[in-house]
Tab-separated table of C-alpha atoms in Angstrom:
chain	number	residue	atom	x	y	z
Y	924	MET	CA	112.053	28.691	111.345
Y	925	THR	CA	112.341	32.069	109.629
Y	926	VAL	CA	112.469	35.006	112.032
Y	927	ARG	CA	110.697	38.003	110.599
Y	928	PRO	CA	111.819	41.482	111.584
Y	929	PRO	CA	109.317	43.338	113.729
Y	930	ALA	CA	106.814	45.442	111.814
Y	931	PRO	CA	107.616	49.143	111.935
Y	932	THR	CA	105.617	51.111	114.435
Y	933	ALA	CA	102.801	52.785	112.551
Y	934	LYS	CA	102.347	56.468	113.187
Y	935	ARG	CA	98.812	57.742	113.721
Y	936	PHE	CA	97.400	59.384	110.595
Y	937	THR	CA	94.548	61.884	110.958
Y	938	GLY	CA	94.618	63.220	107.407
Y	939	ASP	CA	95.379	66.853	108.215
Y	940	SER	CA	98.080	68.807	106.393
Y	941	ALA	CA	100.773	68.060	108.990
Y	942	ASN	CA	100.212	64.312	108.534
Y	943	ILE	CA	100.146	64.595	104.751
Y	944	HIS	CA	103.310	66.715	104.827
Y	945	ARG	CA	105.173	63.987	106.725
Y	946	LEU	CA	103.795	61.309	104.425
Y	947	VAL	CA	104.993	63.135	101.303
Y	948	LEU	CA	108.486	63.658	102.732
Y	949	ASP	CA	108.722	59.971	103.628
Y	950	LEU	CA	107.553	58.856	100.207
Y	951	ARG	CA	109.821	61.302	98.405
Y	952	SER	CA	112.721	59.825	100.394
Y	953	GLY	CA	112.049	56.472	98.777
Y	954	GLY	CA	110.085	54.512	101.347
Y	955	ILE	CA	106.444	53.618	101.840
Y	956	PRO	CA	105.940	54.329	105.534
Y	957	ALA	CA	103.657	52.528	107.943
Y	958	ARG	CA	100.657	54.585	109.016
Y	959	ASP	CA	97.692	53.840	111.246
Y	960	PRO	CA	94.809	55.898	109.814
Y	961	ASP	CA	91.940	57.003	111.994
Y	962	SER	CA	88.365	56.158	111.062
Y	963	ALA	CA	87.285	59.529	109.632
Y	964	VAL	CA	85.200	59.026	106.494
Y	965	ALA	CA	87.259	61.677	104.684
Y	966	ASN	CA	90.354	59.468	105.090
Y	967	ARG	CA	88.821	56.280	103.740
Y	968	ASP	CA	90.416	56.091	100.258
Y	969	LEU	CA	93.864	57.146	101.430
Y	970	ALA	CA	93.577	54.999	104.562
Y	971	GLU	CA	93.226	51.795	102.545
Y	972	LEU	CA	96.390	52.594	100.608
Y	973	LEU	CA	98.253	53.374	103.832
Y	974	ARG	CA	97.145	50.208	105.606
Y	975	THR	CA	98.502	48.061	102.762
Y	976	ARG	CA	101.529	50.328	102.173
Y	977	SER	CA	100.461	50.332	98.553
Y	978	PRO	CA	102.965	51.304	95.843
Y	979	ARG	CA	100.037	53.067	94.134
Y	980	LEU	CA	100.908	56.042	96.350
Y	981	LEU	CA	103.890	56.654	94.053
Y	982	PRO	CA	103.483	58.070	90.535
Y	983	SER	CA	105.856	55.504	89.026
Y	984	THR	CA	103.418	52.573	89.357
Y	985	ALA	CA	101.168	51.525	86.495
Y	986	ASP	CA	97.934	51.994	88.474
Y	987	SER	CA	99.122	55.012	90.454
Y	988	VAL	CA	96.647	57.269	92.239
Y	989	PHE	CA	98.093	60.118	90.184
Y	990	ALA	CA	96.365	61.087	86.959
Y	991	PRO	CA	97.538	59.385	83.785
Y	992	GLU	CA	98.802	61.397	80.843
Y	993	PRO	CA	95.682	62.949	79.263
Y	994	PRO	CA	94.984	62.626	75.534
Y	995	ALA	CA	96.407	65.376	73.359
Y	996	GLY	CA	94.174	68.389	72.925
Y	997	GLY	CA	93.055	69.886	69.665
Y	998	PRO	CA	94.628	72.778	67.745
Y	999	GLY	CA	95.180	75.845	69.907
Y	1000	ARG	CA	94.720	73.856	73.101
Y	1001	PRO	CA	97.445	74.448	75.732
Y	1002	ALA	CA	99.837	71.539	76.189
Y	1003	VAL	CA	99.221	71.973	79.920
Y	1004	PRO	CA	95.962	73.795	80.708
Y	1005	PHE	CA	95.782	75.603	84.019
Y	1006	LEU	CA	92.605	73.959	85.280
Y	1007	PRO	CA	90.741	71.822	82.712
Y	1008	ARG	CA	87.066	71.692	83.617
Y	1009	GLU	CA	86.554	68.230	82.167
Y	1010	ARG	CA	89.097	66.865	84.666
Y	1011	LEU	CA	87.807	68.487	87.860
Y	1012	LEU	CA	86.596	65.036	88.909
Y	1013	THR	CA	88.434	61.835	88.068
Y	1014	PRO	CA	86.556	59.271	85.946
Y	1015	ALA	CA	85.907	57.258	89.126
Y	1016	GLU	CA	84.589	60.358	90.915
Y	1017	GLN	CA	82.369	61.181	87.941
Y	1018	ARG	CA	80.780	57.720	88.144
Y	1019	ILE	CA	80.223	58.082	91.883
Y	1020	ALA	CA	78.652	61.517	91.425
Y	1021	VAL	CA	76.264	60.296	88.727
Y	1022	GLU	CA	75.230	57.238	90.750
Y	1023	CYS	CA	74.658	59.320	93.895
Y	1024	PHE	CA	72.623	61.954	92.084
Y	1025	ALA	CA	70.526	59.261	90.413
Y	1026	ARG	CA	69.698	57.805	93.837
Y	1027	ALA	CA	68.619	61.217	95.113
Y	1028	VAL	CA	66.418	61.767	92.059
Y	1029	ALA	CA	64.837	58.319	92.422
Y	1030	SER	CA	64.106	58.921	96.111
Y	1031	GLY	CA	62.565	62.327	95.489
Y	1032	GLU	CA	64.641	63.734	98.367
Y	1033	LEU	CA	66.127	66.582	96.376
Y	1034	THR	CA	66.042	69.618	98.661
Y	1035	SER	CA	66.022	68.130	102.161
Y	1036	GLY	CA	66.879	64.641	103.297
Y	1037	PRO	CA	69.206	62.408	105.317
Y	1038	ALA	CA	72.363	62.999	103.259
Y	1039	VAL	CA	72.644	66.547	104.635
Y	1040	ALA	CA	73.165	65.368	108.194
Y	1041	ARG	CA	75.547	62.593	107.090
Y	1042	PHE	CA	77.688	65.061	105.198
Y	1043	GLU	CA	77.697	67.536	108.085
Y	1044	HIS	CA	78.797	64.759	110.446
Y	1045	ALA	CA	81.642	63.750	108.104
Y	1046	LEU	CA	82.849	67.364	107.904
Y	1047	ALA	CA	82.712	67.912	111.653
Y	1048	GLU	CA	84.514	64.621	112.260
Y	1049	PHE	CA	87.314	65.497	109.840
Y	1050	VAL	CA	87.839	69.121	110.890
Y	1051	GLY	CA	87.608	68.207	114.572
Y	1052	LEU	CA	84.757	70.529	115.519
Y	1053	PRO	CA	81.447	69.353	116.952
Y	1054	HIS	CA	79.083	71.338	114.719
Y	1055	ALA	CA	78.741	71.841	110.951
Y	1056	VAL	CA	76.060	73.483	108.814
Y	1057	ALA	CA	76.296	72.587	105.118
Y	1058	THR	CA	75.213	75.421	102.847
Y	1059	SER	CA	74.418	76.194	99.227
Y	1060	SER	CA	77.738	78.020	98.723
Y	1061	GLY	CA	80.815	79.227	100.540
Y	1062	THR	CA	79.520	82.787	100.146
Y	1063	ASP	CA	76.281	81.955	101.951
Y	1064	ALA	CA	78.330	80.255	104.663
Y	1065	LEU	CA	80.346	83.464	105.143
Y	1066	VAL	CA	77.187	85.563	105.436
Y	1067	ILE	CA	75.673	83.123	107.929
Y	1068	ALA	CA	78.850	83.019	110.024
Y	1069	LEU	CA	79.199	86.800	110.137
Y	1070	ARG	CA	75.550	87.323	111.042
Y	1071	ALA	CA	75.736	84.604	113.684
Y	1072	VAL	CA	78.622	86.301	115.499
Y	1073	GLY	CA	76.711	89.577	115.522
Y	1074	VAL	CA	77.906	91.497	112.466
Y	1075	GLY	CA	75.201	93.876	111.288
Y	1076	PRO	CA	74.566	97.213	109.586
Y	1077	ASP	CA	77.309	99.829	109.997
Y	1078	ASP	CA	79.655	97.429	111.788
Y	1079	GLU	CA	83.233	97.048	110.565
Y	1080	VAL	CA	85.010	93.819	109.716
Y	1081	ILE	CA	88.799	93.711	109.361
Y	1082	MET	CA	89.984	91.618	106.409
Y	1083	PRO	CA	92.714	91.445	103.727
Y	1084	ALA	CA	92.293	92.863	100.224
Y	1085	ASN	CA	93.748	89.913	98.292
Y	1086	SER	CA	90.843	87.487	98.275
Y	1087	PHE	CA	87.969	86.439	96.061
Y	1088	ALA	CA	85.118	88.961	95.971
Y	1089	ALA	CA	82.928	86.630	98.055
Y	1090	THR	CA	84.845	87.611	101.190
Y	1091	GLU	CA	84.034	91.309	100.938
Y	1092	ASN	CA	80.581	90.625	99.475
Y	1093	ALA	CA	79.626	88.641	102.569
Y	1094	VAL	CA	80.544	91.644	104.714
Y	1095	PHE	CA	78.520	93.971	102.472
Y	1096	ALA	CA	75.584	91.525	102.580
Y	1097	CYS	CA	75.458	92.020	106.360
Y	1098	GLY	CA	75.253	95.796	105.864
Y	1099	ALA	CA	78.750	96.081	107.319
Y	1100	VAL	CA	81.916	97.698	105.991
Y	1101	PRO	CA	85.172	95.886	105.146
Y	1102	VAL	CA	88.266	97.487	106.696
Y	1103	LEU	CA	91.310	96.427	104.703
Y	1104	VAL	CA	94.585	95.593	106.445
Y	1105	ASP	CA	97.919	94.670	104.867
Y	1106	VAL	CA	99.369	91.164	104.797
Y	1107	ASP	CA	102.359	89.263	106.028
Y	1108	PRO	CA	104.463	88.993	102.835
Y	1109	GLY	CA	105.659	85.496	103.724
Y	1110	ARG	CA	102.184	84.023	104.023
Y	1111	HIS	CA	100.263	86.452	101.770
Y	1112	CYS	CA	97.705	86.474	104.626
Y	1113	LEU	CA	96.397	89.067	107.098
Y	1114	ASP	CA	99.170	90.375	109.364
Y	1115	PRO	CA	97.933	90.266	112.978
Y	1116	THR	CA	100.446	92.918	114.061
Y	1117	LEU	CA	98.567	95.456	111.917
Y	1118	ILE	CA	95.063	94.657	113.151
Y	1119	GLU	CA	95.083	96.766	116.318
Y	1120	ALA	CA	95.707	100.014	114.445
Y	1121	ALA	CA	92.601	99.379	112.319
Y	1122	ILE	CA	90.220	98.781	115.242
Y	1123	THR	CA	87.539	101.416	115.896
Y	1124	PRO	CA	84.444	101.478	118.139
Y	1125	ARG	CA	82.499	100.038	115.182
Y	1126	THR	CA	84.744	97.001	114.705
Y	1127	ARG	CA	82.840	93.784	115.323
Y	1128	ALA	CA	84.918	90.973	113.802
Y	1129	VAL	CA	88.135	89.935	112.086
Y	1130	LEU	CA	87.957	87.890	108.887
Y	1131	PRO	CA	91.319	86.278	108.018
Y	1132	VAL	CA	91.657	84.365	104.735
Y	1133	HIS	CA	93.848	81.277	104.414
Y	1134	LEU	CA	94.946	82.334	100.949
Y	1135	TYR	CA	96.002	79.707	98.390
Y	1136	GLY	CA	95.539	77.089	101.146
Y	1137	ARG	CA	98.228	78.416	103.532
Y	1138	LEU	CA	97.119	78.929	107.115
Y	1139	ALA	CA	97.159	82.569	108.178
Y	1140	ASP	CA	98.719	83.396	111.546
Y	1141	ALA	CA	95.512	82.209	113.197
Y	1142	PRO	CA	96.830	82.218	116.785
Y	1143	GLY	CA	98.068	85.788	116.302
Y	1144	VAL	CA	94.724	86.921	114.876
Y	1145	ARG	CA	92.788	85.349	117.729
Y	1146	ARG	CA	95.072	86.870	120.356
Y	1147	VAL	CA	94.470	90.415	119.082
Y	1148	ALA	CA	90.760	89.784	118.605
Y	1149	ARG	CA	90.318	88.483	122.145
Y	1150	GLU	CA	92.188	91.452	123.618
Y	1151	HIS	CA	89.659	93.772	121.984
Y	1152	GLY	CA	86.489	91.698	122.386
Y	1153	LEU	CA	86.177	90.906	118.678
Y	1154	ARG	CA	84.856	87.746	117.023
Y	1155	VAL	CA	86.880	85.764	114.477
Y	1156	VAL	CA	85.359	84.226	111.362
Y	1157	GLU	CA	87.943	82.501	109.195
Y	1158	ASP	CA	87.610	82.126	105.440
Y	1159	ALA	CA	89.075	78.651	105.003
Y	1160	CYS	CA	87.449	78.123	101.617
Y	1161	GLN	CA	90.830	77.171	100.108
Y	1162	ALA	CA	92.168	75.362	103.168
Y	1163	ILE	CA	90.154	72.255	103.908
Y	1164	GLY	CA	92.309	69.788	105.807
Y	1165	VAL	CA	94.905	72.290	106.976
Y	1166	SER	CA	96.130	71.690	110.515
Y	1167	GLY	CA	94.807	74.402	112.826
Y	1168	VAL	CA	91.754	75.332	110.747
Y	1169	GLY	CA	88.862	75.865	113.142
Y	1170	ARG	CA	91.025	75.891	116.256
Y	1171	TYR	CA	91.379	79.658	116.623
Y	1172	ALA	CA	88.060	80.995	115.308
Y	1173	ASP	CA	84.482	81.364	116.427
Y	1174	ALA	CA	83.318	80.101	113.038
Y	1175	THR	CA	85.130	78.513	110.091
Y	1176	VAL	CA	83.885	78.631	106.517
Y	1177	LEU	CA	84.617	76.078	103.792
Y	1178	SER	CA	83.771	75.930	100.081
Y	1179	PHE	CA	83.154	72.903	97.873
Y	1180	ASN	CA	83.044	74.768	94.584
Y	1181	PRO	CA	84.070	72.298	91.814
Y	1182	TYR	CA	87.469	74.018	91.546
Y	1183	LYS	CA	88.432	73.389	95.177
Y	1184	ASN	CA	90.575	70.527	96.548
Y	1185	PHE	CA	87.345	68.796	97.540
Y	1186	GLY	CA	84.908	69.905	94.874
Y	1187	LEU	CA	81.335	68.829	94.174
Y	1188	THR	CA	79.096	69.007	91.116
Y	1189	GLY	CA	77.966	72.558	91.838
Y	1190	LYS	CA	78.313	75.313	94.390
Y	1191	ALA	CA	78.269	74.304	98.048
Y	1192	GLY	CA	79.898	75.263	101.328
Y	1193	ALA	CA	79.773	74.849	105.092
Y	1194	VAL	CA	80.337	76.715	108.321
Y	1195	LEU	CA	81.726	74.914	111.381
Y	1196	THR	CA	81.965	75.920	115.016
Y	1197	GLY	CA	82.704	74.593	118.479
Y	1198	ASP	CA	79.994	76.773	120.028
Y	1199	SER	CA	76.575	75.108	120.384
Y	1200	GLU	CA	74.735	78.439	120.651
Y	1201	LEU	CA	76.396	79.726	117.491
Y	1202	HIS	CA	75.522	76.470	115.781
Y	1203	ALA	CA	71.830	76.858	116.606
Y	1204	ARG	CA	71.915	80.448	115.362
Y	1205	MET	CA	73.619	79.407	112.116
Y	1206	GLU	CA	71.122	76.582	111.538
Y	1207	SER	CA	68.311	79.089	111.882
Y	1208	LEU	CA	69.943	81.692	109.644
Y	1209	ALA	CA	70.637	79.069	106.988
Y	1210	TYR	CA	66.964	78.219	106.617
Y	1211	HIS	CA	64.455	81.061	106.847
Y	1212	GLY	CA	64.967	81.748	110.548
Y	1213	PHE	CA	63.211	78.507	111.477
Y	1214	ALA	CA	63.968	76.800	114.767
Y	1215	PRO	CA	66.330	73.867	114.133
Y	1216	GLY	CA	64.346	70.631	113.920
Y	1217	GLU	CA	60.942	72.356	113.760
Y	1218	LYS	CA	59.042	72.793	110.527
Y	1219	ASN	CA	58.058	76.357	109.598
Y	1220	VAL	CA	58.441	77.721	113.136
Y	1221	LYS	CA	60.419	80.958	113.116
Y	1222	THR	CA	62.627	81.923	116.029
Y	1223	ASP	CA	64.617	84.573	114.148
Y	1224	LEU	CA	63.246	87.585	112.337
Y	1225	TRP	CA	64.637	86.386	109.035
Y	1226	GLY	CA	66.909	83.807	107.456
Y	1227	LEU	CA	68.290	82.710	104.118
Y	1228	ASN	CA	67.292	79.794	101.931
Y	1229	ALA	CA	70.889	78.594	102.054
Y	1230	LYS	CA	71.004	74.980	103.211
Y	1231	ILE	CA	72.754	72.528	100.921
Y	1232	ASP	CA	70.345	70.491	98.790
Y	1233	ASN	CA	70.034	66.818	99.709
Y	1234	SER	CA	70.890	65.921	96.106
Y	1235	THR	CA	74.215	67.774	96.362
Y	1236	ALA	CA	74.831	66.371	99.836
Y	1237	THR	CA	74.235	62.868	98.465
Y	1238	VAL	CA	76.992	63.448	95.924
Y	1239	ALA	CA	79.163	64.873	98.711
Y	1240	THR	CA	78.742	61.773	100.885
Y	1241	GLY	CA	79.824	59.658	97.926
Y	1242	LEU	CA	82.913	61.744	97.217
Y	1243	VAL	CA	84.053	62.644	100.739
Y	1244	PRO	CA	86.040	59.401	101.256
Y	1245	GLY	CA	88.524	60.740	98.680
Y	1246	LEU	CA	89.088	64.095	100.387
Y	1247	THR	CA	92.497	63.429	101.931
Y	1248	LEU	CA	93.641	61.444	98.908
Y	1249	ASN	CA	93.107	64.578	96.817
Y	1250	ASN	CA	95.030	66.652	99.364
Y	1251	TYR	CA	97.843	64.094	99.257
Y	1252	ARG	CA	98.073	64.305	95.452
Y	1253	ARG	CA	98.368	68.078	95.583
Y	1254	ALA	CA	100.969	68.059	98.354
Y	1255	PHE	CA	103.088	65.499	96.511
Y	1256	LEU	CA	103.000	67.577	93.320
Y	1257	ALA	CA	103.744	70.770	95.274
Y	1258	HIS	CA	106.855	69.152	96.737
Y	1259	ARG	CA	107.987	68.176	93.230
Y	1260	TYR	CA	107.606	71.811	92.137
Y	1261	VAL	CA	109.541	73.105	95.135
Y	1262	GLU	CA	112.426	70.706	94.558
Y	1263	ALA	CA	112.577	71.062	90.769
Y	1264	LEU	CA	112.468	74.883	90.850
Y	1265	ALA	CA	114.773	75.344	93.841
Y	1266	GLU	CA	117.731	76.632	91.839
Y	1267	LEU	CA	115.600	79.436	90.384
Y	1268	GLY	CA	114.678	80.413	93.933
Y	1269	THR	CA	118.274	80.224	95.139
Y	1270	ALA	CA	119.360	82.457	92.258
Y	1271	GLY	CA	116.718	85.043	93.223
Y	1272	GLN	CA	114.952	84.760	89.872
Y	1273	LEU	CA	111.750	83.407	91.409
Y	1274	GLU	CA	110.332	83.375	94.909
Y	1275	LEU	CA	108.794	79.998	95.679
Y	1276	PRO	CA	106.563	78.911	98.528
Y	1277	ALA	CA	108.228	76.763	101.164
Y	1278	PHE	CA	106.967	73.207	101.497
Y	1279	THR	CA	105.329	73.624	104.897
Y	1280	ASP	CA	102.954	71.489	106.953
Y	1281	ASP	CA	100.262	74.189	107.189
Y	1282	HIS	CA	99.209	74.186	103.542
Y	1283	SER	CA	96.518	72.452	101.469
Y	1284	TRP	CA	98.174	73.498	98.174
Y	1285	HIS	CA	94.957	74.745	96.649
Y	1286	LEU	CA	97.192	76.924	94.473
Y	1287	PHE	CA	100.920	77.055	93.792
Y	1288	PRO	CA	101.981	80.733	93.809
Y	1289	VAL	CA	105.267	81.917	92.301
Y	1290	ARG	CA	106.593	85.467	92.602
Y	1291	VAL	CA	108.887	87.290	90.183
Y	1292	PRO	CA	110.971	89.698	92.290
Y	1293	ALA	CA	112.004	91.663	89.179
Y	1294	GLY	CA	108.536	93.197	89.037
Y	1295	GLU	CA	105.205	93.204	87.239
Y	1296	ALA	CA	106.583	93.651	83.709
Y	1297	ALA	CA	108.973	90.738	84.197
Y	1298	ARG	CA	106.133	88.629	85.613
Y	1299	ASP	CA	103.944	89.366	82.609
Y	1300	ALA	CA	106.753	88.674	80.132
Y	1301	LEU	CA	107.436	85.334	81.803
Y	1302	ARG	CA	103.771	84.352	81.581
Y	1303	VAL	CA	103.687	85.257	77.870
Y	1304	ARG	CA	106.734	83.090	77.249
Y	1305	LEU	CA	105.116	80.200	79.095
Y	1306	ARG	CA	101.911	80.602	77.117
Y	1307	GLU	CA	103.913	80.460	73.887
Y	1308	SER	CA	105.346	77.168	75.161
Y	1309	GLY	CA	101.856	75.787	75.753
Y	1310	ILE	CA	101.805	76.302	79.523
Y	1311	GLU	CA	98.736	78.077	80.859
Y	1312	THR	CA	99.110	80.069	84.090
Y	1313	ASP	CA	96.794	82.390	86.018
Y	1314	VAL	CA	96.729	85.152	88.625
Y	1315	TYR	CA	94.501	84.865	91.716
Y	1316	TYR	CA	93.157	87.516	92.128
Y	1317	PRO	CA	93.985	90.134	89.476
Y	1318	VAL	CA	91.989	92.983	91.110
Y	1319	LEU	CA	92.435	93.705	94.812
Y	1320	ALA	CA	89.397	94.648	96.916
Y	1321	HIS	CA	90.332	98.336	97.069
Y	1322	ARG	CA	91.037	98.535	93.317
Y	1323	HIS	CA	87.567	97.637	92.009
Y	1324	ARG	CA	86.023	100.503	90.046
Y	1325	THR	CA	82.606	100.920	91.593
Y	1326	PRO	CA	81.305	104.075	93.287
Y	1327	LEU	CA	81.130	102.302	96.658
Y	1328	HIS	CA	84.701	101.025	96.440
Y	1329	GLU	CA	85.975	104.463	95.509
Y	1330	LYS	CA	84.096	105.976	98.447
Y	1331	LEU	CA	85.301	103.429	100.991
Y	1332	PHE	CA	88.812	102.690	99.764
Y	1333	GLY	CA	89.877	105.694	97.711
Y	1334	GLY	CA	92.711	106.518	100.105
Y	1335	VAL	CA	93.660	102.957	101.064
Y	1336	VAL	CA	97.293	101.998	100.442
Y	1337	LEU	CA	98.479	98.446	101.151
Y	1338	PRO	CA	102.105	98.321	99.995
Y	1339	ARG	CA	102.796	94.667	100.797
Y	1340	THR	CA	99.552	93.398	99.301
Y	1341	GLU	CA	100.003	95.540	96.202
Y	1342	LYS	CA	103.576	94.391	95.658
Y	1343	LEU	CA	102.654	90.747	96.049
Y	1344	ASN	CA	99.710	91.108	93.712
Y	1345	ALA	CA	101.829	92.743	91.005
Y	1346	THR	CA	104.479	90.023	91.028
Y	1347	VAL	CA	102.644	86.751	91.719
Y	1348	PHE	CA	101.288	84.179	89.299
Y	1349	HIS	CA	100.155	80.574	89.660
Y	1350	LEU	CA	101.332	77.351	88.062
Y	1351	PRO	CA	98.976	74.487	87.181
Y	1352	LEU	CA	98.205	72.379	90.258
Y	1353	HIS	CA	94.991	70.391	90.517
Y	1354	ASN	CA	93.737	66.934	91.435
Y	1355	GLY	CA	93.966	65.715	87.838
Y	1356	LEU	CA	97.426	67.064	86.958
Y	1357	SER	CA	99.691	64.303	85.667
Y	1358	VAL	CA	103.365	64.059	86.588
Y	1359	THR	CA	104.254	64.236	82.881
Y	1360	GLU	CA	102.342	67.495	82.549
Y	1361	GLN	CA	104.067	68.858	85.629
Y	1362	ASP	CA	107.457	67.967	84.155
Y	1363	ARG	CA	106.528	69.987	81.061
Y	1364	VAL	CA	105.672	72.966	83.257
Y	1365	ILE	CA	108.985	72.695	85.120
Y	1366	GLU	CA	111.009	72.416	81.920
Y	1367	ALA	CA	109.168	75.312	80.284
Y	1368	LEU	CA	109.569	77.538	83.341
Y	1369	HIS	CA	113.329	76.988	83.476
Y	1370	ALA	CA	113.549	77.820	79.756
Y	1371	ALA	CA	111.310	80.882	80.084
Y	1372	VAL	CA	113.320	82.296	83.000
Y	1373	HIS	CA	116.517	81.831	80.998
Y	1374	ALA	CA	115.015	83.371	77.844
Y	1375	THR	CA	113.478	86.415	79.542
Y	1376	GLY	CA	116.409	87.001	81.878
Y	1377	VAL	CA	114.252	87.708	84.936
C-alpha cells in the first residue's frame, strides 16, 4: 500500500490585501500553496483556483489568469499603453456584463430592484462591515458620508491635497471648507501627527485618502480624531480589499469607476459603516430623504437621487466574484516590478514603493529623487520607447486656478506633498496588463534611466 504524505495545512484565506500579499510571496517562491478560502462572493473566482491549487495562478501556464499578449496596435499606438480602455474588462467579464445588463433590461428593473441589495450584501460581507449603501458614484458616496456624520455649511474638513478633485468637491458640496494638511512621505497619505495643529472650533471631520491603494495611517488618524471629538470618513476609492479599510472610520467610501481594481460599466460607488444609525441616515440621504423601506415618505429635509441603478448593480453582482482575483493579478505584477527595478532603487536613481501587505496596487508610483526636470525627461524617454506613463494627480488641491481656491489656499504651503507631486510618475499596472508588456516596461525603464543619467 502506498503511503501518501499528509496534505499541507491550508491557511485561511479571506481575500484581503494581507492574504493576497502572502499568496504572492509564496507563489513567487515557486510553490502553489494550500489555502482554505472563505465563502465571500468576492472571493469566488480566486477561491476555486486556490482549492485546486491550480497552476493557472502562475503566468507561465498556457491558460493563465494573467492577460495574454494583446495584438499589436496601429501606427502611433504605444507599445505599452498606460490604461487601454478596451481592456478595462477581460473578454469573459465583458460577456458577463452584457448578459447581466440584458437580464435587467428584459425584467424592466432598471432603476430599483433586487440586485441592489444583493450587491450591498456582497460588499458588506467582503469588507467586514454590517452595512453598505451602493451609490451612483464614489463622489456621491463621499457627499452622503460627510453629510451623514454631520458635516454642513461653514464646517471644516481636514484632508490631503494630493487626491482626485472628487475628494475636495464632496466637502464643497456640503457647504464645508477643506483644510489641507501635509502627508507622510513614505505613504503619500495624510500625516496624523500634523492633524492636531490644523484643528479649529469649526473642524467637524477628518478625510484621509488611501492614495494609490496604500492604506493611510488609519489608526493614527482615528486616535487624533477621537481625542478631539471629530468624525472620520475615509476615501478608500482606490483601496478596495485592503486590510484595515473600514476598521478605523465612521464611514468608508469606495468607487467602482471602470478604471478601478473592481470596475463596472459606468460610474458607481458605495459607502459602508458599522453604525446602524449612520446607515439609516445614509440610506435616506442617498434617495431623496425618504425613510428606508418606505415609498415616498420623507424623514429628512432633503436627499440626493444617488442610489445605484439596479441595472448597474446587476452587472456588479455578475462581476463581483472576480474582485479578489483582480487584486491578486495586480499584486503579483507589482511584486515583479519591485523585484525587477530593485537595483535602480538601491542605486538611488528611483524611489520605489515597498511590497507591503496594506496595498491594493491600484497604481504603481515611482519617484525620481533627482527632481521634476529629471522626472519629465525620463517620461519623455519612455514615451519615445513606446511606454506610456502618467501622473496622478498633476494639479494639487491648493494649486487649482479658481477664485475660490486662491481665496482659501493662497497661502498654503505643503512641502512634502509638493515635493512628492513634482517627482512622482506611474507605470502601467492594470487588470489586463500582460507579463510580456510588463517586461517591456521594465527593460525600457532601465534603458531610460541609463540614457538620461538620473
